[in-house]
Amino acid sequence: MVASEGGGSMRDIYVIDTETTGLSGGPEDLVVEIGISKVDLSTGDVEDIFASFVGWPESTLMQRKNAWVFKNTDMNFWKVIGAPRALRVIDRVREILCGELVTSYNTEFDFDRFLYRDPWGMQGIFAECNCIMTSVWKAFPEMGHNGYFPKLQTAYSALCPDDPAGIGGIQRHRALSDANMAANVLYRLYRQGKYRLGA
């Protein structure tokens, strides 16, 4: 299919989510899980494409064993240690996303702080679409709180009351589940004429 905003056939948009050991970005913090969903803007169908823990040397991860993601989600620290090595996951993600239209709920976080930095080096691999979170905020500023952008859970609950991602009302803070939520939010925005692929 060919990308078009003029009502013709639409190309799928890939939506990424990362779970990380902190908020500062790489190389201080690490991506420990990545999930990719795909939304077809002509139908609204959301498909889960890829999910993986991202393995790092045990000595590297041990320095980050008290990260929020290990204390506040069901993510198991030891499964991350035993996961496929980072470079293997990075190669697979590059294969999936090469030449595609890609976004995330928070592109400044996922892309600028992690995926565009080493060792991911994804800059120029795919075409970055507009940030979903920023689009939600522009369309519905009341969803923000105390000057902050709307959280994914807030946007999803408001725009997707039928729960197409099947989260049962609670965001899991796991990469694939969050990517699926974000893809559904993107579609609902797009359907309302409140999401554009690019600036």
mmCIF file of C-alpha atoms in Angstrom:
data_model
loop_
_atom_site.group_PDB
_atom_site.id
_atom_site.type_symbol
_atom_site.label_atom_id
_atom_site.label_comp_id
_atom_site.label_asym_id
_atom_site.label_seq_id
_atom_site.Cartn_x
_atom_site.Cartn_y
_atom_site.Cartn_z
ATOM 1 C CA MET A 1 0.000 0.000 0.000
ATOM 2 C CA VAL A 2 1.100 3.561 -0.607
ATOM 3 C CA ALA A 3 1.138 6.273 2.043
ATOM 4 C CA SER A 4 -1.486 8.896 1.386
ATOM 5 C CA GLU A 5 -3.335 11.465 3.431
ATOM 6 C CA GLY A 6 -5.814 12.206 0.685
ATOM 7 C CA GLY A 7 -8.338 9.443 1.361
ATOM 8 C CA GLY A 8 -6.639 6.845 -0.858
ATOM 9 C CA SER A 9 -5.035 3.657 0.389
ATOM 10 C CA MET A 10 -3.030 4.104 3.553
ATOM 11 C CA ARG A 11 0.231 2.577 4.548
ATOM 12 C CA ASP A 12 0.453 0.988 7.958
ATOM 13 C CA ILE A 13 2.021 2.962 10.782
ATOM 14 C CA TYR A 14 4.299 1.142 13.204
ATOM 15 C CA VAL A 15 4.019 2.191 16.843
ATOM 16 C CA ILE A 16 6.903 1.503 19.223
ATOM 17 C CA ASP A 17 7.093 1.417 22.983
ATOM 18 C CA THR A 18 10.179 0.913 25.108
ATOM 19 C CA GLU A 19 10.576 0.009 28.751
ATOM 20 C CA THR A 20 13.795 1.385 30.177
ATOM 21 C CA THR A 21 15.894 1.493 33.330
ATOM 22 C CA GLY A 22 15.440 5.251 33.701
ATOM 23 C CA LEU A 23 14.377 8.526 32.155
ATOM 24 C CA SER A 24 17.726 10.098 31.252
ATOM 25 C CA GLY A 25 18.248 8.160 28.055
ATOM 26 C CA GLY A 26 21.180 6.214 26.721
ATOM 27 C CA PRO A 27 23.859 5.357 27.409
ATOM 28 C CA GLU A 28 23.207 5.900 31.143
ATOM 29 C CA ASP A 29 19.846 4.131 30.929
ATOM 30 C CA LEU A 30 19.042 1.027 28.907
ATOM 31 C CA VAL A 31 16.096 -0.232 26.889
ATOM 32 C CA VAL A 32 15.171 -3.537 28.545
ATOM 33 C CA GLU A 33 12.028 -4.298 26.533
ATOM 34 C CA ILE A 34 10.700 -3.163 23.165
ATOM 35 C CA GLY A 35 7.302 -3.724 21.586
ATOM 36 C CA ILE A 36 5.997 -2.876 18.133
ATOM 37 C CA SER A 37 2.379 -2.767 16.982
ATOM 38 C CA LYS A 38 1.066 -1.752 13.573
ATOM 39 C CA VAL A 39 -2.121 0.164 12.802
ATOM 40 C CA ASP A 40 -3.862 0.230 9.436
ATOM 41 C CA LEU A 41 -5.367 3.705 9.182
ATOM 42 C CA SER A 42 -7.894 2.626 6.559
ATOM 43 C CA THR A 43 -9.480 -0.028 8.804
ATOM 44 C CA GLY A 44 -8.306 0.665 12.358
ATOM 45 C CA ASP A 45 -6.931 -2.853 12.640
ATOM 46 C CA VAL A 46 -4.075 -3.052 15.144
ATOM 47 C CA GLU A 47 -1.645 -5.953 14.912
ATOM 48 C CA ASP A 48 1.094 -6.837 17.369
ATOM 49 C CA ILE A 49 4.308 -7.247 15.365
ATOM 50 C CA PHE A 50 7.233 -7.790 17.715
ATOM 51 C CA ALA A 51 8.136 -7.906 21.387
ATOM 52 C CA SER A 52 11.351 -8.801 23.130
ATOM 53 C CA PHE A 53 13.282 -8.263 26.280
ATOM 54 C CA VAL A 54 16.659 -6.718 25.504
ATOM 55 C CA GLY A 55 19.561 -8.556 27.100
ATOM 56 C CA TRP A 56 22.624 -6.789 28.454
ATOM 57 C CA PRO A 57 25.660 -8.163 30.278
ATOM 58 C CA GLU A 58 24.787 -9.135 33.845
ATOM 59 C CA SER A 59 27.322 -6.682 35.275
ATOM 60 C CA THR A 60 25.699 -3.839 33.323
ATOM 61 C CA LEU A 61 22.188 -4.742 34.443
ATOM 62 C CA MET A 62 23.130 -5.358 38.075
ATOM 63 C CA GLN A 63 23.960 -1.651 38.369
ATOM 64 C CA ARG A 64 20.338 -0.939 37.423
ATOM 65 C CA LYS A 65 18.513 -3.709 39.308
ATOM 66 C CA ASN A 66 16.551 -1.196 41.408
ATOM 67 C CA ALA A 67 15.105 0.584 38.365
ATOM 68 C CA TRP A 68 11.432 1.577 38.529
ATOM 69 C CA VAL A 69 10.520 -0.855 35.754
ATOM 70 C CA PHE A 70 11.678 -3.855 37.819
ATOM 71 C CA LYS A 71 9.942 -2.674 41.001
ATOM 72 C CA ASN A 72 6.609 -1.500 39.579
ATOM 73 C CA THR A 73 5.740 -3.903 36.754
ATOM 74 C CA ASP A 74 5.630 -7.664 36.342
ATOM 75 C CA MET A 75 8.895 -7.524 34.369
ATOM 76 C CA ASN A 76 11.364 -10.037 35.741
ATOM 77 C CA PHE A 77 14.945 -8.801 36.148
ATOM 78 C CA TRP A 78 16.374 -12.298 35.599
ATOM 79 C CA LYS A 79 14.414 -12.816 32.372
ATOM 80 C CA VAL A 80 15.999 -9.640 31.041
ATOM 81 C CA ILE A 81 19.458 -10.955 31.896
ATOM 82 C CA GLY A 82 18.659 -14.143 29.964
ATOM 83 C CA ALA A 83 17.081 -12.313 27.007
ATOM 84 C CA PRO A 84 18.442 -12.164 23.462
ATOM 85 C CA ARG A 85 21.453 -9.854 23.397
ATOM 86 C CA ALA A 86 20.868 -6.197 22.573
ATOM 87 C CA LEU A 87 22.620 -6.226 19.192
ATOM 88 C CA ARG A 88 20.509 -9.164 18.031
ATOM 89 C CA VAL A 89 17.289 -7.384 19.053
ATOM 90 C CA ILE A 90 18.480 -4.122 17.480
ATOM 91 C CA ASP A 91 19.153 -5.880 14.158
ATOM 92 C CA ARG A 92 15.668 -7.418 14.182
ATOM 93 C CA VAL A 93 13.998 -4.091 14.992
ATOM 94 C CA ARG A 94 15.929 -2.438 12.141
ATOM 95 C CA GLU A 95 14.698 -5.129 9.727
ATOM 96 C CA ILE A 96 11.087 -4.579 10.765
ATOM 97 C CA LEU A 97 11.148 -0.774 10.683
ATOM 98 C CA CYS A 98 13.431 -0.076 7.706
ATOM 99 C CA GLY A 99 11.661 2.338 5.354
ATOM 100 C CA GLU A 100 8.403 2.314 7.332
ATOM 101 C CA LEU A 101 6.298 5.078 8.894
ATOM 102 C CA VAL A 102 6.963 4.919 12.640
ATOM 103 C CA THR A 103 5.908 6.755 15.780
ATOM 104 C CA SER A 104 5.441 6.219 19.497
ATOM 105 C CA TYR A 105 3.283 7.685 22.222
ATOM 106 C CA ASN A 106 6.231 9.849 23.340
ATOM 107 C CA THR A 107 8.729 10.196 20.500
ATOM 108 C CA GLU A 108 11.003 12.537 22.453
ATOM 109 C CA PHE A 109 11.499 9.775 25.014
ATOM 110 C CA ASP A 110 11.537 6.628 22.879
ATOM 111 C CA PHE A 111 13.368 8.024 19.853
ATOM 112 C CA ASP A 112 15.427 11.024 20.951
ATOM 113 C CA ARG A 113 16.589 9.588 24.278
ATOM 114 C CA PHE A 114 17.028 5.966 23.240
ATOM 115 C CA LEU A 115 16.461 4.692 19.696
ATOM 116 C CA TYR A 116 18.364 7.489 17.963
ATOM 117 C CA ARG A 117 21.337 7.024 20.299
ATOM 118 C CA ASP A 118 23.945 4.280 20.365
ATOM 119 C CA PRO A 119 23.767 1.344 20.319
ATOM 120 C CA TRP A 120 20.345 1.552 18.613
ATOM 121 C CA GLY A 121 21.327 4.127 15.949
ATOM 122 C CA MET A 122 17.892 4.196 14.301
ATOM 123 C CA GLN A 123 18.106 7.748 12.907
ATOM 124 C CA GLY A 124 17.318 7.615 9.187
ATOM 125 C CA ILE A 125 16.191 3.965 9.276
ATOM 126 C CA PHE A 126 12.488 4.866 9.205
ATOM 127 C CA ALA A 127 10.260 7.898 8.578
ATOM 128 C CA GLU A 128 9.230 9.413 11.911
ATOM 129 C CA CYS A 129 5.573 10.418 12.158
ATOM 130 C CA ASN A 130 4.121 12.935 14.583
ATOM 131 C CA CYS A 131 4.213 12.145 18.283
ATOM 132 C CA ILE A 132 0.922 10.646 19.473
ATOM 133 C CA MET A 133 1.119 12.296 22.920
ATOM 134 C CA THR A 134 1.671 15.761 21.444
ATOM 135 C CA SER A 135 -1.231 15.196 19.050
ATOM 136 C CA VAL A 136 -3.501 14.205 21.957
ATOM 137 C CA TRP A 137 -2.472 17.314 23.889
ATOM 138 C CA LYS A 138 -3.092 19.625 20.909
ATOM 139 C CA ALA A 139 -6.520 18.095 20.279
ATOM 140 C CA PHE A 140 -7.557 17.729 23.925
ATOM 141 C CA PRO A 141 -5.495 20.052 26.153
ATOM 142 C CA GLU A 142 -7.802 19.288 29.068
ATOM 143 C CA MET A 143 -6.344 15.757 29.197
ATOM 144 C CA GLY A 144 -3.056 17.213 30.432
ATOM 145 C CA HIS A 145 -2.542 17.657 34.159
ATOM 146 C CA ASN A 146 -0.711 20.486 35.941
ATOM 147 C CA GLY A 147 1.132 21.510 32.797
ATOM 148 C CA TYR A 148 2.125 17.954 31.860
ATOM 149 C CA PHE A 149 1.277 16.124 28.662
ATOM 150 C CA PRO A 150 -1.532 13.540 28.874
ATOM 151 C CA LYS A 151 -0.474 10.110 30.091
ATOM 152 C CA LEU A 152 -1.102 7.143 27.817
ATOM 153 C CA GLN A 153 -3.629 5.670 30.257
ATOM 154 C CA THR A 154 -5.599 8.942 30.289
ATOM 155 C CA ALA A 155 -5.674 9.254 26.501
ATOM 156 C CA TYR A 156 -6.547 5.597 26.006
ATOM 157 C CA SER A 157 -9.364 5.624 28.576
ATOM 158 C CA ALA A 158 -10.897 8.745 27.012
ATOM 159 C CA LEU A 159 -10.507 7.842 23.339
ATOM 160 C CA CYS A 160 -10.860 4.045 23.508
ATOM 161 C CA PRO A 161 -13.622 3.345 26.072
ATOM 162 C CA ASP A 162 -14.336 0.018 24.339
ATOM 163 C CA ASP A 163 -10.825 -1.155 25.362
ATOM 164 C CA PRO A 164 -9.649 -2.544 21.998
ATOM 165 C CA ALA A 165 -6.210 -3.365 23.467
ATOM 166 C CA GLY A 166 -7.855 -5.488 26.174
ATOM 167 C CA ILE A 167 -6.045 -3.957 29.147
ATOM 168 C CA GLY A 168 -9.011 -4.163 31.508
ATOM 169 C CA GLY A 169 -8.615 -0.585 32.705
ATOM 170 C CA ILE A 170 -5.015 -0.787 33.911
ATOM 171 C CA GLN A 171 -1.911 0.102 31.902
ATOM 172 C CA ARG A 172 0.639 -2.685 32.325
ATOM 173 C CA HIS A 173 3.769 -0.643 31.524
ATOM 174 C CA ARG A 174 4.923 -3.472 29.297
ATOM 175 C CA ALA A 175 6.211 -2.592 25.858
ATOM 176 C CA LEU A 176 3.871 -4.521 23.554
ATOM 177 C CA SER A 177 0.728 -3.773 25.550
ATOM 178 C CA ASP A 178 1.592 -0.063 25.667
ATOM 179 C CA ALA A 179 2.425 -0.010 21.933
ATOM 180 C CA ASN A 180 -0.976 -1.557 21.206
ATOM 181 C CA MET A 181 -2.705 1.039 23.398
ATOM 182 C CA ALA A 182 -0.850 3.861 21.647
ATOM 183 C CA ALA A 183 -1.695 2.480 18.193
ATOM 184 C CA ASN A 184 -5.377 2.465 19.110
ATOM 185 C CA VAL A 185 -5.148 6.039 20.416
ATOM 186 C CA LEU A 186 -3.477 7.076 17.148
ATOM 187 C CA TYR A 187 -6.291 5.549 15.118
ATOM 188 C CA ARG A 188 -9.028 7.203 17.181
ATOM 189 C CA LEU A 189 -7.306 10.572 16.767
ATOM 190 C CA TYR A 190 -6.877 9.976 13.045
ATOM 191 C CA ARG A 191 -10.520 8.983 12.628
ATOM 192 C CA GLN A 192 -11.551 12.265 14.285
ATOM 193 C CA GLY A 193 -9.282 14.245 11.952
ATOM 194 C CA LYS A 194 -6.941 15.135 14.818
ATOM 195 C CA TYR A 195 -3.805 13.249 13.756
ATOM 196 C CA ARG A 196 -1.563 14.068 10.810
ATOM 197 C CA LEU A 197 1.295 11.798 9.812
ATOM 198 C CA GLY A 198 3.794 14.643 9.484
ATOM 199 C CA ALA A 199 4.133 18.324 10.282
#
